[in-house]
């Protein structure tokens, strides 16, 4: 997101001022003019003419000097873009390599779904990392935000950083790993587990992790129940090949945004004054039409808005807008996530699970976040427009963002996938289960002949019932 403005003159500083009226409803208007297009799409404000200095009286006119060739211009220095970004360091402070148990110093550590904690394989010590919001000061008042506050895990992604060398502190050996594929490796000499602890700028290391709560068995039960309800219209191939045990635990990267902003909404609302019915035609051609008379009011709303923990997908592979090859949109349907309970990043939470790498930067999701801010603003204004029984059409919408806070968080999802080989290159159907609260959503390949047959059967039944009722009325008359 670009640097936010400090006053309500636009959604972003590179966008013009949105006109807005006072926060009060006007009286009835006839043919109220439409406002400017929403979201900074109007043209730039007209430039004010500069006042001309009048010539002093009594002074002779000055001759115009000959024009000299202009010297080559130096490039202008960059203009300041408002307040500088504030960076919060969320790195663990540990060196890459051995990630030790705080009790015995062992490195064989895994996350236990039974204990809901990290467990050392040697001393069986159980612990969790500290809460990320409390540890890094991410729980301060949203109303006090100004400019951009960015956690260090949201840094721009570098695609050229793929290989990394880890030095084992136990024996001194060096291990090279591909950080796009894994964040842990075993030393080939002393067999100790080496971890990537630094926030390398390739999007693989987030600020925080939201650990799994649902066990694998619970996820399998959720997926089976979801598919069983839809097997009546599913393809026969899917029924025979459906194996819910193939579910995988995946950490999906999200950007979590807090925002402080001022909202201005303007439009027209209608209040019904009369409702009446007019009959036209005669005989079999008689028909009735309902008409409404309404007063039209100018409606204005202006208020401050605080948004807490708005989540946005930050991996292109799971972009909900692209469903041509996979049903990605189901991931948004299993929200919400309790991101306030996320803990500081520790690579051992990712062991025995797969994880997606963030490949979208803050600026890449800026427009999506702006649209979600507007949606939240409309919803907040809804309780205040109940008197307009025919609704309100917002024609002017403006959000002046005062401050935002961005954090990168990996959230848990149990994911089942099925490739439909009958569709072109193979549409991948996902069934996703929220790894925290069990919310389940997905898609299954349906059999179109079955749907067509059921539709024809239902239509035939309706026709028969209609014929019986018609004959009954005929004989009764």
CSV table of C-alpha atoms in Angstrom, one decimal:
chain,number,residue,atom,x,y,z
A,1,UNK,CA,0.0,0.0,0.0
A,2,UNK,CA,1.3,3.4,-0.8
A,3,UNK,CA,2.1,5.8,2.1
A,4,UNK,CA,-1.3,6.7,3.6
A,5,UNK,CA,-2.5,10.3,3.6
A,6,UNK,CA,-2.8,12.2,6.9
A,7,UNK,CA,-6.1,13.7,6.1
A,8,UNK,CA,-9.3,12.5,4.3
A,9,UNK,CA,-8.4,13.8,0.9
A,10,UNK,CA,-8.2,10.4,-0.9
A,11,UNK,CA,-7.6,6.8,-0.5
A,12,UNK,CA,-4.0,7.1,-1.4
A,13,UNK,CA,-1.8,10.2,-1.8
A,14,UNK,CA,-1.6,9.7,-5.5
A,15,UNK,CA,-5.3,9.8,-5.8
A,16,UNK,CA,-7.4,13.0,-5.9
A,17,UNK,CA,-9.7,14.3,-3.3
A,18,UNK,CA,-13.1,12.7,-3.1
A,19,UNK,CA,-15.9,15.2,-2.6
A,20,UNK,CA,-18.1,14.6,0.3
A,21,UNK,CA,-20.9,16.4,2.0
A,22,UNK,CA,-21.5,16.9,5.7
A,23,UNK,CA,-22.5,13.9,7.8
A,24,UNK,CA,-26.2,14.6,7.8
A,25,UNK,CA,-29.1,13.6,5.7
A,26,UNK,CA,-30.5,16.3,3.4
A,27,UNK,CA,-34.2,16.8,2.5
A,28,UNK,CA,-35.9,15.4,-0.5
A,29,UNK,CA,-34.2,16.2,-3.7
A,30,UNK,CA,-35.4,15.8,-7.3
A,31,UNK,CA,-32.8,14.3,-9.7
A,32,UNK,CA,-29.9,14.6,-7.4
A,33,UNK,CA,-26.7,14.7,-9.5
A,34,UNK,CA,-24.5,11.7,-9.3
A,35,UNK,CA,-21.2,12.1,-7.4
A,36,UNK,CA,-17.8,11.4,-8.7
A,37,UNK,CA,-16.7,7.8,-9.3
A,38,UNK,CA,-15.6,5.9,-6.3
A,39,UNK,CA,-12.2,5.1,-5.0
A,40,UNK,CA,-10.1,7.9,-6.6
A,41,UNK,CA,-11.2,7.4,-10.2
A,42,UNK,CA,-12.2,11.0,-10.8
A,43,UNK,CA,-9.9,13.4,-12.6
A,44,UNK,CA,-7.4,15.6,-10.9
A,45,UNK,CA,-8.7,18.8,-9.3
A,46,UNK,CA,-8.6,21.9,-11.5
A,47,UNK,CA,-5.6,24.1,-11.1
A,48,UNK,CA,-6.3,27.5,-9.6
A,49,UNK,CA,-5.1,30.4,-11.8
A,50,UNK,CA,-2.1,32.3,-10.4
A,51,UNK,CA,-2.7,36.0,-9.7
A,52,UNK,CA,-0.9,38.4,-12.1
A,53,UNK,CA,1.2,41.1,-10.6
A,54,UNK,CA,-0.2,44.5,-11.9
A,55,UNK,CA,2.4,46.8,-13.5
A,56,UNK,CA,3.4,49.7,-11.3
A,57,UNK,CA,2.0,53.0,-12.5
A,58,UNK,CA,4.3,55.5,-14.1
A,59,UNK,CA,7.1,53.0,-14.8
A,60,UNK,CA,8.1,52.6,-18.4
A,61,UNK,CA,7.6,49.2,-19.9
A,62,UNK,CA,10.6,47.0,-19.6
A,63,UNK,CA,12.0,45.4,-22.8
A,64,UNK,CA,11.9,41.7,-23.0
A,65,UNK,CA,15.4,40.3,-22.8
A,66,UNK,CA,16.5,37.8,-25.5
A,67,UNK,CA,15.9,34.2,-24.6
A,68,UNK,CA,19.0,32.2,-23.8
A,69,UNK,CA,19.2,28.5,-24.4
A,70,UNK,CA,18.2,26.7,-21.2
A,71,UNK,CA,21.0,24.8,-19.5
A,72,UNK,CA,20.6,21.0,-19.2
A,73,UNK,CA,18.3,20.3,-16.3
A,74,UNK,CA,19.4,18.1,-13.5
A,75,UNK,CA,17.0,15.4,-12.4
A,76,UNK,CA,14.9,16.6,-9.6
A,77,UNK,CA,15.4,14.9,-6.2
A,78,UNK,CA,12.7,12.5,-5.2
A,79,UNK,CA,9.9,14.2,-3.3
A,80,UNK,CA,9.2,13.0,0.2
A,81,UNK,CA,6.3,10.6,0.3
A,82,UNK,CA,5.0,11.4,3.8
A,83,UNK,CA,6.0,9.6,7.0
A,84,UNK,CA,8.6,6.9,6.7
A,85,UNK,CA,7.7,3.3,7.3
A,86,UNK,CA,8.3,2.0,10.8
A,87,UNK,CA,9.9,-1.5,10.8
A,88,UNK,CA,9.3,-3.8,13.8
A,89,UNK,CA,12.0,-6.5,14.1
A,90,UNK,CA,10.3,-9.8,14.7
A,91,UNK,CA,13.3,-12.1,14.1
A,92,UNK,CA,14.1,-14.7,16.7
A,93,UNK,CA,17.6,-13.4,17.3
A,94,UNK,CA,18.9,-17.0,17.0
A,95,UNK,CA,21.7,-18.0,14.6
A,96,UNK,CA,20.9,-20.3,11.7
A,97,UNK,CA,21.8,-23.9,12.6
A,98,UNK,CA,21.0,-25.6,15.8
A,99,UNK,CA,17.6,-24.8,17.3
A,100,UNK,CA,17.9,-26.2,20.8
A,101,UNK,CA,15.5,-27.4,23.4
A,102,UNK,CA,15.6,-24.8,26.3
A,103,UNK,CA,15.9,-27.6,28.9
A,104,UNK,CA,18.4,-30.2,27.5
A,105,UNK,CA,19.8,-28.6,24.4
A,106,UNK,CA,18.5,-31.3,22.0
A,107,UNK,CA,17.7,-30.5,18.4
A,108,UNK,CA,15.2,-33.2,17.6
A,109,UNK,CA,12.0,-31.1,18.2
A,110,UNK,CA,8.6,-31.6,16.7
A,111,UNK,CA,5.1,-30.1,17.2
A,112,UNK,CA,2.7,-32.5,18.9
A,113,UNK,CA,-1.0,-32.2,17.9
A,114,UNK,CA,-1.9,-34.1,21.1
A,115,UNK,CA,0.0,-31.9,23.4
A,116,UNK,CA,-0.6,-28.8,21.3
A,117,UNK,CA,3.0,-27.8,21.9
A,118,UNK,CA,6.6,-28.3,20.8
A,119,UNK,CA,8.1,-31.5,22.3
A,120,UNK,CA,11.7,-32.4,22.7
A,121,UNK,CA,12.4,-36.0,21.7
A,122,UNK,CA,15.1,-36.4,24.3
A,123,UNK,CA,13.8,-34.9,27.6
A,124,UNK,CA,10.1,-34.7,26.6
A,125,UNK,CA,10.0,-31.1,27.6
A,126,UNK,CA,6.9,-29.3,26.2
A,127,UNK,CA,6.7,-25.6,25.4
A,128,UNK,CA,5.3,-23.0,23.0
A,129,UNK,CA,6.8,-19.8,21.7
A,130,UNK,CA,5.6,-16.5,23.1
A,131,UNK,CA,2.6,-14.8,21.7
A,132,UNK,CA,3.7,-12.7,18.8
A,133,UNK,CA,1.5,-9.7,19.5
A,134,UNK,CA,2.8,-9.4,23.0
A,135,UNK,CA,6.4,-10.2,22.2
A,136,UNK,CA,6.7,-7.7,19.4
A,137,UNK,CA,4.4,-4.9,20.5
A,138,UNK,CA,1.8,-5.6,17.8
A,139,UNK,CA,-1.1,-5.2,20.2
A,140,UNK,CA,-0.8,-1.4,20.6
A,141,UNK,CA,-3.8,0.8,19.9
A,142,UNK,CA,-4.9,0.8,16.3
A,143,UNK,CA,-6.2,4.4,16.7
A,144,UNK,CA,-2.6,5.5,17.3
A,145,UNK,CA,-1.3,4.2,14.0
A,146,UNK,CA,0.2,6.7,11.6
A,147,UNK,CA,1.9,5.8,8.3
A,148,UNK,CA,3.0,2.3,7.7
A,149,UNK,CA,4.1,-0.1,10.5
A,150,UNK,CA,5.6,-3.2,8.9
A,151,UNK,CA,6.8,-6.3,10.7
A,152,UNK,CA,10.2,-7.4,9.3
A,153,UNK,CA,8.7,-10.6,7.9
A,154,UNK,CA,6.7,-8.6,5.3
A,155,UNK,CA,9.8,-7.4,3.5
A,156,UNK,CA,9.7,-7.5,-0.3
A,157,UNK,CA,10.3,-11.0,-1.7
A,158,UNK,CA,13.6,-11.7,-3.6
A,159,UNK,CA,13.2,-14.4,-6.1
A,160,UNK,CA,16.9,-14.8,-6.6
A,161,UNK,CA,17.6,-16.0,-3.1
A,162,UNK,CA,17.1,-19.8,-3.2
A,163,UNK,CA,20.2,-21.5,-1.8
A,164,UNK,CA,21.5,-21.1,1.8
A,165,UNK,CA,24.4,-22.6,3.7
A,166,UNK,CA,23.9,-23.6,7.3
A,167,UNK,CA,26.9,-24.2,9.6
A,168,UNK,CA,26.4,-26.9,12.2
A,169,UNK,CA,27.5,-25.6,15.6
A,170,UNK,CA,28.0,-29.2,16.8
A,171,UNK,CA,30.7,-30.5,14.3
A,172,UNK,CA,31.4,-27.5,12.1
A,173,UNK,CA,30.1,-29.1,8.9
A,174,UNK,CA,28.3,-26.9,6.3
A,175,UNK,CA,25.0,-28.0,4.8
A,176,UNK,CA,23.4,-26.3,1.7
A,177,UNK,CA,19.6,-26.3,1.4
A,178,UNK,CA,17.1,-24.9,-1.0
A,179,UNK,CA,15.1,-22.5,1.1
A,180,UNK,CA,12.3,-22.5,-1.4
A,181,UNK,CA,11.6,-26.1,-0.6
A,182,UNK,CA,12.7,-26.6,3.0
A,183,UNK,CA,13.7,-24.7,6.1
A,184,UNK,CA,15.3,-27.6,8.0
A,185,UNK,CA,18.0,-30.2,7.2
A,186,UNK,CA,20.0,-32.8,9.1
A,187,UNK,CA,23.8,-32.5,9.4
A,188,UNK,CA,25.2,-35.4,7.4
A,189,UNK,CA,28.0,-35.9,9.9
A,190,UNK,CA,26.5,-35.6,13.4
A,191,UNK,CA,22.8,-36.0,12.4
A,192,UNK,CA,21.7,-33.0,14.4
A,193,UNK,CA,18.8,-30.9,13.0
A,194,UNK,CA,19.7,-27.6,11.5
A,195,UNK,CA,17.1,-24.8,11.1
A,196,UNK,CA,16.7,-21.5,9.3
A,197,UNK,CA,16.0,-19.0,11.9
A,198,UNK,CA,16.8,-15.7,10.1
A,199,UNK,CA,14.1,-14.0,8.1
A,200,UNK,CA,15.5,-14.5,4.7
A,201,UNK,CA,13.8,-12.3,2.1
A,202,UNK,CA,12.3,-15.0,-0.1
A,203,UNK,CA,8.9,-15.1,1.7
A,204,UNK,CA,9.5,-18.5,3.4
A,205,UNK,CA,9.9,-17.2,6.9
A,206,UNK,CA,6.9,-15.3,8.4
A,207,UNK,CA,6.7,-13.1,11.5
A,208,UNK,CA,4.4,-15.6,13.3
A,209,UNK,CA,2.9,-19.0,13.1
A,210,UNK,CA,-0.6,-20.1,14.1
A,211,UNK,CA,-0.2,-23.7,15.1
A,212,UNK,CA,-2.6,-26.6,14.3
A,213,UNK,CA,-5.3,-27.5,16.8
A,214,UNK,CA,-7.3,-30.1,14.9
A,215,UNK,CA,-5.7,-33.5,14.7
A,216,UNK,CA,-5.4,-35.4,11.4
A,217,UNK,CA,-8.1,-37.9,12.5
A,218,UNK,CA,-10.5,-35.0,13.2
A,219,UNK,CA,-9.7,-33.5,9.8
A,220,UNK,CA,-10.4,-36.8,8.0
A,221,UNK,CA,-13.7,-37.1,9.7
A,222,UNK,CA,-14.7,-33.5,8.6
A,223,UNK,CA,-13.7,-34.2,5.0
A,224,UNK,CA,-15.5,-37.5,4.8
A,225,UNK,CA,-18.7,-35.9,6.2
A,226,UNK,CA,-18.5,-33.1,3.7
A,227,UNK,CA,-18.0,-35.5,0.7
A,228,UNK,CA,-20.7,-37.9,1.8
A,229,UNK,CA,-23.4,-35.2,1.7
A,230,UNK,CA,-22.5,-34.5,-2.0
A,231,UNK,CA,-21.9,-38.0,-3.3
A,232,UNK,CA,-25.4,-38.3,-4.7
A,233,UNK,CA,-24.4,-36.0,-7.7
A,234,UNK,CA,-20.7,-36.8,-7.7
A,235,UNK,CA,-19.0,-38.6,-10.5
A,236,UNK,CA,-18.6,-42.3,-10.1
A,237,UNK,CA,-14.9,-42.0,-10.6
A,238,UNK,CA,-14.7,-39.6,-7.6
A,239,UNK,CA,-16.6,-42.1,-5.4
A,240,UNK,CA,-14.2,-44.9,-6.1
A,241,UNK,CA,-11.1,-42.8,-5.9
A,242,UNK,CA,-12.0,-40.7,-2.9
A,243,UNK,CA,-9.4,-41.4,-0.1
A,244,UNK,CA,-9.7,-38.9,2.7
A,245,UNK,CA,-6.6,-40.3,4.3
A,246,UNK,CA,-4.6,-38.4,1.7
A,247,UNK,CA,-5.3,-35.2,3.5
A,248,UNK,CA,-2.2,-33.0,4.1
A,249,UNK,CA,-1.5,-30.4,6.7
A,250,UNK,CA,-0.4,-27.1,5.0
A,251,UNK,CA,0.6,-23.7,6.3
A,252,UNK,CA,-0.8,-21.0,4.1
A,253,UNK,CA,0.8,-17.5,4.2
A,254,UNK,CA,-1.4,-14.6,4.9
A,255,UNK,CA,-0.8,-10.9,5.5
A,256,UNK,CA,-2.7,-9.6,8.5
A,257,UNK,CA,-3.6,-5.9,8.4
A,258,UNK,CA,-4.7,-3.4,11.0
A,259,UNK,CA,-5.9,-0.1,9.8
A,260,UNK,CA,-7.1,3.3,11.1
A,261,UNK,CA,-9.0,5.4,8.7
A,262,UNK,CA,-11.7,8.0,8.1
A,263,UNK,CA,-14.6,7.0,5.8
A,264,UNK,CA,-17.0,9.2,3.8
A,265,UNK,CA,-20.0,7.8,2.0
A,266,UNK,CA,-22.5,9.7,-0.1
A,267,UNK,CA,-25.5,8.6,-2.1
A,268,UNK,CA,-29.3,8.6,-2.4
A,269,UNK,CA,-31.8,6.8,-0.3
A,270,UNK,CA,-35.5,6.2,-1.0
A,271,UNK,CA,-38.5,6.1,1.4
A,272,UNK,CA,-41.8,4.7,0.1
A,273,UNK,CA,-44.7,7.0,0.3
A,274,UNK,CA,-47.3,5.0,-1.7
A,275,UNK,CA,-47.7,1.5,-3.2
A,276,UNK,CA,-50.5,0.7,-5.7
A,277,UNK,CA,-51.4,-1.9,-8.3
A,278,UNK,CA,-52.5,-1.2,-11.9
A,279,UNK,CA,-54.3,-3.8,-14.0
A,280,UNK,CA,-53.9,-3.7,-17.7
A,281,UNK,CA,-55.4,-5.7,-20.6
A,282,UNK,CA,-58.6,-7.7,-20.5
A,283,UNK,CA,-59.6,-11.3,-20.4
A,284,UNK,CA,-56.7,-13.8,-20.6
A,285,UNK,CA,-54.4,-10.9,-21.3
A,286,UNK,CA,-55.0,-9.2,-17.9
A,287,UNK,CA,-51.9,-8.5,-15.9
A,288,UNK,CA,-51.1,-6.6,-12.8
A,289,UNK,CA,-48.2,-4.3,-12.2
A,290,UNK,CA,-47.1,-2.8,-8.8
A,291,UNK,CA,-45.9,0.7,-8.7
A,292,UNK,CA,-44.2,2.7,-5.9
A,293,UNK,CA,-43.9,6.4,-5.1
A,294,UNK,CA,-41.0,7.4,-3.1
A,295,UNK,CA,-39.2,10.4,-1.7
A,296,UNK,CA,-35.5,10.6,-2.6
A,297,UNK,CA,-33.1,11.9,0.0
A,298,UNK,CA,-29.4,12.8,-0.1
A,299,UNK,CA,-27.6,10.5,2.4
A,300,UNK,CA,-24.2,11.3,3.8
A,301,UNK,CA,-22.1,9.4,6.3
A,302,UNK,CA,-18.7,10.2,7.8
A,303,UNK,CA,-17.0,8.3,10.6
A,304,UNK,CA,-13.7,6.9,11.8
A,305,UNK,CA,-13.1,3.2,11.4
A,306,UNK,CA,-10.7,0.8,13.0
A,307,UNK,CA,-10.0,-2.5,11.3
A,308,UNK,CA,-8.4,-5.3,13.4
A,309,UNK,CA,-6.7,-8.4,11.9
A,310,UNK,CA,-7.9,-8.3,8.3
A,311,UNK,CA,-6.4,-11.3,6.6
A,312,UNK,CA,-5.3,-11.3,2.9
A,313,UNK,CA,-3.9,-14.3,1.0
A,314,UNK,CA,-0.2,-13.7,0.0
A,315,UNK,CA,0.5,-16.7,-2.2
A,316,UNK,CA,-0.4,-16.4,-5.9
A,317,UNK,CA,-1.0,-20.2,-6.1
A,318,UNK,CA,-4.1,-19.8,-3.9
A,319,UNK,CA,-5.4,-16.6,-5.4
A,320,UNK,CA,-9.2,-16.8,-5.1
A,321,UNK,CA,-9.7,-14.9,-8.3
A,322,UNK,CA,-8.1,-17.6,-10.5
A,323,UNK,CA,-10.2,-20.7,-10.5
A,324,UNK,CA,-9.4,-21.9,-13.9
A,325,UNK,CA,-7.2,-24.8,-12.7
A,326,UNK,CA,-8.2,-25.3,-9.1
A,327,UNK,CA,-11.0,-24.3,-6.7
A,328,UNK,CA,-8.8,-21.9,-4.8
A,329,UNK,CA,-11.7,-19.8,-3.6
A,330,UNK,CA,-12.7,-22.4,-0.9
A,331,UNK,CA,-9.7,-21.3,1.3
A,332,UNK,CA,-11.4,-18.0,2.0
A,333,UNK,CA,-14.6,-19.8,3.0
A,334,UNK,CA,-12.9,-21.6,6.0
A,335,UNK,CA,-12.1,-18.3,7.7
A,336,UNK,CA,-11.8,-16.8,10.3
A,337,UNK,CA,-8.5,-17.5,12.0
A,338,UNK,CA,-7.7,-16.5,15.5
A,339,UNK,CA,-4.5,-14.7,14.4
A,340,UNK,CA,-4.3,-12.9,17.8
A,341,UNK,CA,-3.1,-16.3,19.2
A,342,UNK,CA,-0.3,-16.7,16.7
A,343,UNK,CA,3.1,-17.3,18.2
A,344,UNK,CA,6.6,-16.2,17.3
A,345,UNK,CA,8.1,-18.1,14.4
A,346,UNK,CA,9.9,-21.3,15.1
A,347,UNK,CA,10.7,-23.6,12.2
A,348,UNK,CA,9.9,-26.7,14.3
A,349,UNK,CA,6.2,-25.8,14.1
A,350,UNK,CA,6.4,-26.6,10.3
A,351,UNK,CA,8.1,-30.0,10.7
A,352,UNK,CA,6.0,-32.9,9.4
A,353,UNK,CA,3.8,-30.3,7.6
A,354,UNK,CA,4.1,-28.6,4.2
A,355,UNK,CA,4.2,-24.8,3.9
A,356,UNK,CA,3.6,-22.4,1.0
A,357,UNK,CA,6.0,-19.6,0.5
A,358,UNK,CA,4.7,-16.0,0.4
A,359,UNK,CA,5.3,-14.5,-3.1
A,360,UNK,CA,3.1,-11.4,-2.9
A,361,UNK,CA,4.4,-8.1,-1.4
A,362,UNK,CA,2.4,-5.5,0.4
A,363,UNK,CA,2.0,-3.4,-2.7
A,364,UNK,CA,0.6,-6.4,-4.6
A,365,UNK,CA,-2.4,-6.8,-2.3
A,366,UNK,CA,-2.9,-3.0,-1.7
A,367,UNK,CA,-6.0,-2.8,-4.0
A,368,UNK,CA,-7.6,-5.8,-2.4
A,369,UNK,CA,-7.1,-4.4,1.1
A,370,UNK,CA,-8.6,-1.1,0.0
A,371,UNK,CA,-11.7,-2.8,-1.4
A,372,UNK,CA,-12.1,-4.8,1.8
A,373,UNK,CA,-11.8,-1.6,3.9
A,374,UNK,CA,-14.7,-0.2,1.8
A,375,UNK,CA,-16.8,-3.3,2.3
A,376,UNK,CA,-16.3,-3.1,6.0
A,377,UNK,CA,-17.2,0.6,5.9
A,378,UNK,CA,-20.5,-0.1,4.0
A,379,UNK,CA,-21.4,-2.8,6.5
A,380,UNK,CA,-20.8,-0.4,9.4
A,381,UNK,CA,-23.0,2.2,7.9
A,382,UNK,CA,-25.9,-0.2,7.2
A,383,UNK,CA,-27.5,0.0,10.7
A,384,UNK,CA,-27.8,3.8,10.3
A,385,UNK,CA,-29.9,3.7,7.1
A,386,UNK,CA,-32.8,1.6,8.2
A,387,UNK,CA,-35.3,4.3,7.6
A,388,UNK,CA,-34.8,4.1,3.9
A,389,UNK,CA,-37.0,1.1,3.2
A,390,UNK,CA,-36.1,1.1,-0.5
A,391,UNK,CA,-32.4,1.1,0.2
A,392,UNK,CA,-29.5,3.5,-0.3
A,393,UNK,CA,-27.3,3.6,-3.4
A,394,UNK,CA,-23.8,4.8,-2.4
A,395,UNK,CA,-22.4,7.0,-5.3
A,396,UNK,CA,-19.4,8.5,-3.5
A,397,UNK,CA,-17.1,6.4,-1.4
A,398,UNK,CA,-13.8,7.5,0.1
A,399,UNK,CA,-11.4,6.0,2.6
A,400,UNK,CA,-8.6,8.1,4.0
A,401,UNK,CA,-6.1,5.7,5.6
A,402,UNK,CA,-4.2,7.3,8.5
A,403,UNK,CA,-2.1,4.3,9.5
A,404,UNK,CA,-1.7,0.6,8.9
A,405,UNK,CA,0.2,-2.3,10.5
A,406,UNK,CA,1.2,-5.4,8.4
A,407,UNK,CA,2.3,-8.8,9.8
A,408,UNK,CA,3.0,-12.0,7.9
A,409,UNK,CA,1.4,-15.1,9.5
A,410,UNK,CA,1.3,-18.7,8.4
A,411,UNK,CA,-2.2,-20.2,9.2
A,412,UNK,CA,-3.0,-24.0,9.4
A,413,UNK,CA,-5.2,-25.8,6.8
A,414,UNK,CA,-5.9,-29.5,6.3
A,415,UNK,CA,-6.2,-29.8,2.6
A,416,UNK,CA,-7.5,-32.7,0.4
A,417,UNK,CA,-7.1,-32.4,-3.3
A,418,UNK,CA,-8.6,-34.4,-6.2
A,419,UNK,CA,-7.6,-33.9,-9.9
A,420,UNK,CA,-10.6,-34.3,-12.2
A,421,UNK,CA,-9.0,-35.9,-15.2
A,422,UNK,CA,-12.2,-35.6,-17.2
A,423,UNK,CA,-11.8,-31.9,-17.5
A,424,UNK,CA,-9.2,-30.7,-20.0
A,425,UNK,CA,-5.9,-30.5,-18.2
A,426,UNK,CA,-7.5,-31.6,-15.0
A,427,UNK,CA,-9.3,-29.3,-12.6
A,428,UNK,CA,-8.1,-29.8,-9.1
A,429,UNK,CA,-10.9,-29.9,-6.5
A,430,UNK,CA,-9.9,-28.9,-3.0
A,431,UNK,CA,-11.6,-29.7,0.3
A,432,UNK,CA,-10.2,-27.5,3.1
A,433,UNK,CA,-10.5,-27.7,6.8
A,434,UNK,CA,-9.6,-24.8,9.1
A,435,UNK,CA,-6.8,-26.3,11.3
A,436,UNK,CA,-8.0,-24.2,14.3
A,437,UNK,CA,-11.8,-24.4,14.4
A,438,UNK,CA,-12.8,-27.1,11.9
A,439,UNK,CA,-14.6,-24.9,9.4
A,440,UNK,CA,-14.9,-27.0,6.2
A,441,UNK,CA,-15.6,-26.1,2.6
A,442,UNK,CA,-14.7,-27.6,-0.8
A,443,UNK,CA,-15.9,-28.8,-4.1
A,444,UNK,CA,-16.4,-32.2,-5.7
A,445,UNK,CA,-16.7,-33.1,-9.4
A,446,UNK,CA,-20.3,-33.5,-10.3
A,447,UNK,CA,-21.9,-35.7,-12.9
A,448,UNK,CA,-23.9,-33.5,-15.3
A,449,UNK,CA,-26.0,-36.4,-16.7
A,450,UNK,CA,-27.2,-37.1,-13.2
A,451,UNK,CA,-28.1,-33.4,-12.7
A,452,UNK,CA,-29.9,-33.3,-16.0
A,453,UNK,CA,-31.8,-36.5,-15.2
A,454,UNK,CA,-32.9,-35.3,-11.8
A,455,UNK,CA,-34.0,-32.0,-13.4
A,456,UNK,CA,-36.1,-33.7,-16.0
A,457,UNK,CA,-37.7,-36.0,-13.4
A,458,UNK,CA,-38.5,-33.0,-11.2
A,459,UNK,CA,-40.0,-31.2,-14.2
A,460,UNK,CA,-42.1,-34.2,-15.1
A,461,UNK,CA,-43.5,-34.5,-11.6
A,462,UNK,CA,-44.3,-30.8,-11.6
A,463,UNK,CA,-46.1,-31.1,-14.9
A,464,UNK,CA,-48.2,-34.1,-13.7
A,465,UNK,CA,-49.2,-32.3,-10.5
A,466,UNK,CA,-50.1,-29.2,-12.5
A,467,UNK,CA,-52.2,-31.3,-14.9
A,468,UNK,CA,-54.0,-33.0,-12.1
A,469,UNK,CA,-54.8,-29.7,-10.3
A,470,UNK,CA,-56.0,-28.2,-13.6
A,471,UNK,CA,-58.3,-31.1,-14.4
A,472,UNK,CA,-59.6,-30.9,-10.8
A,473,UNK,CA,-60.5,-27.2,-11.2
A,474,UNK,CA,-62.0,-27.9,-14.6
A,475,UNK,CA,-64.4,-30.6,-13.3
A,476,UNK,CA,-65.1,-28.7,-10.2
A,477,UNK,CA,-66.2,-25.7,-12.2
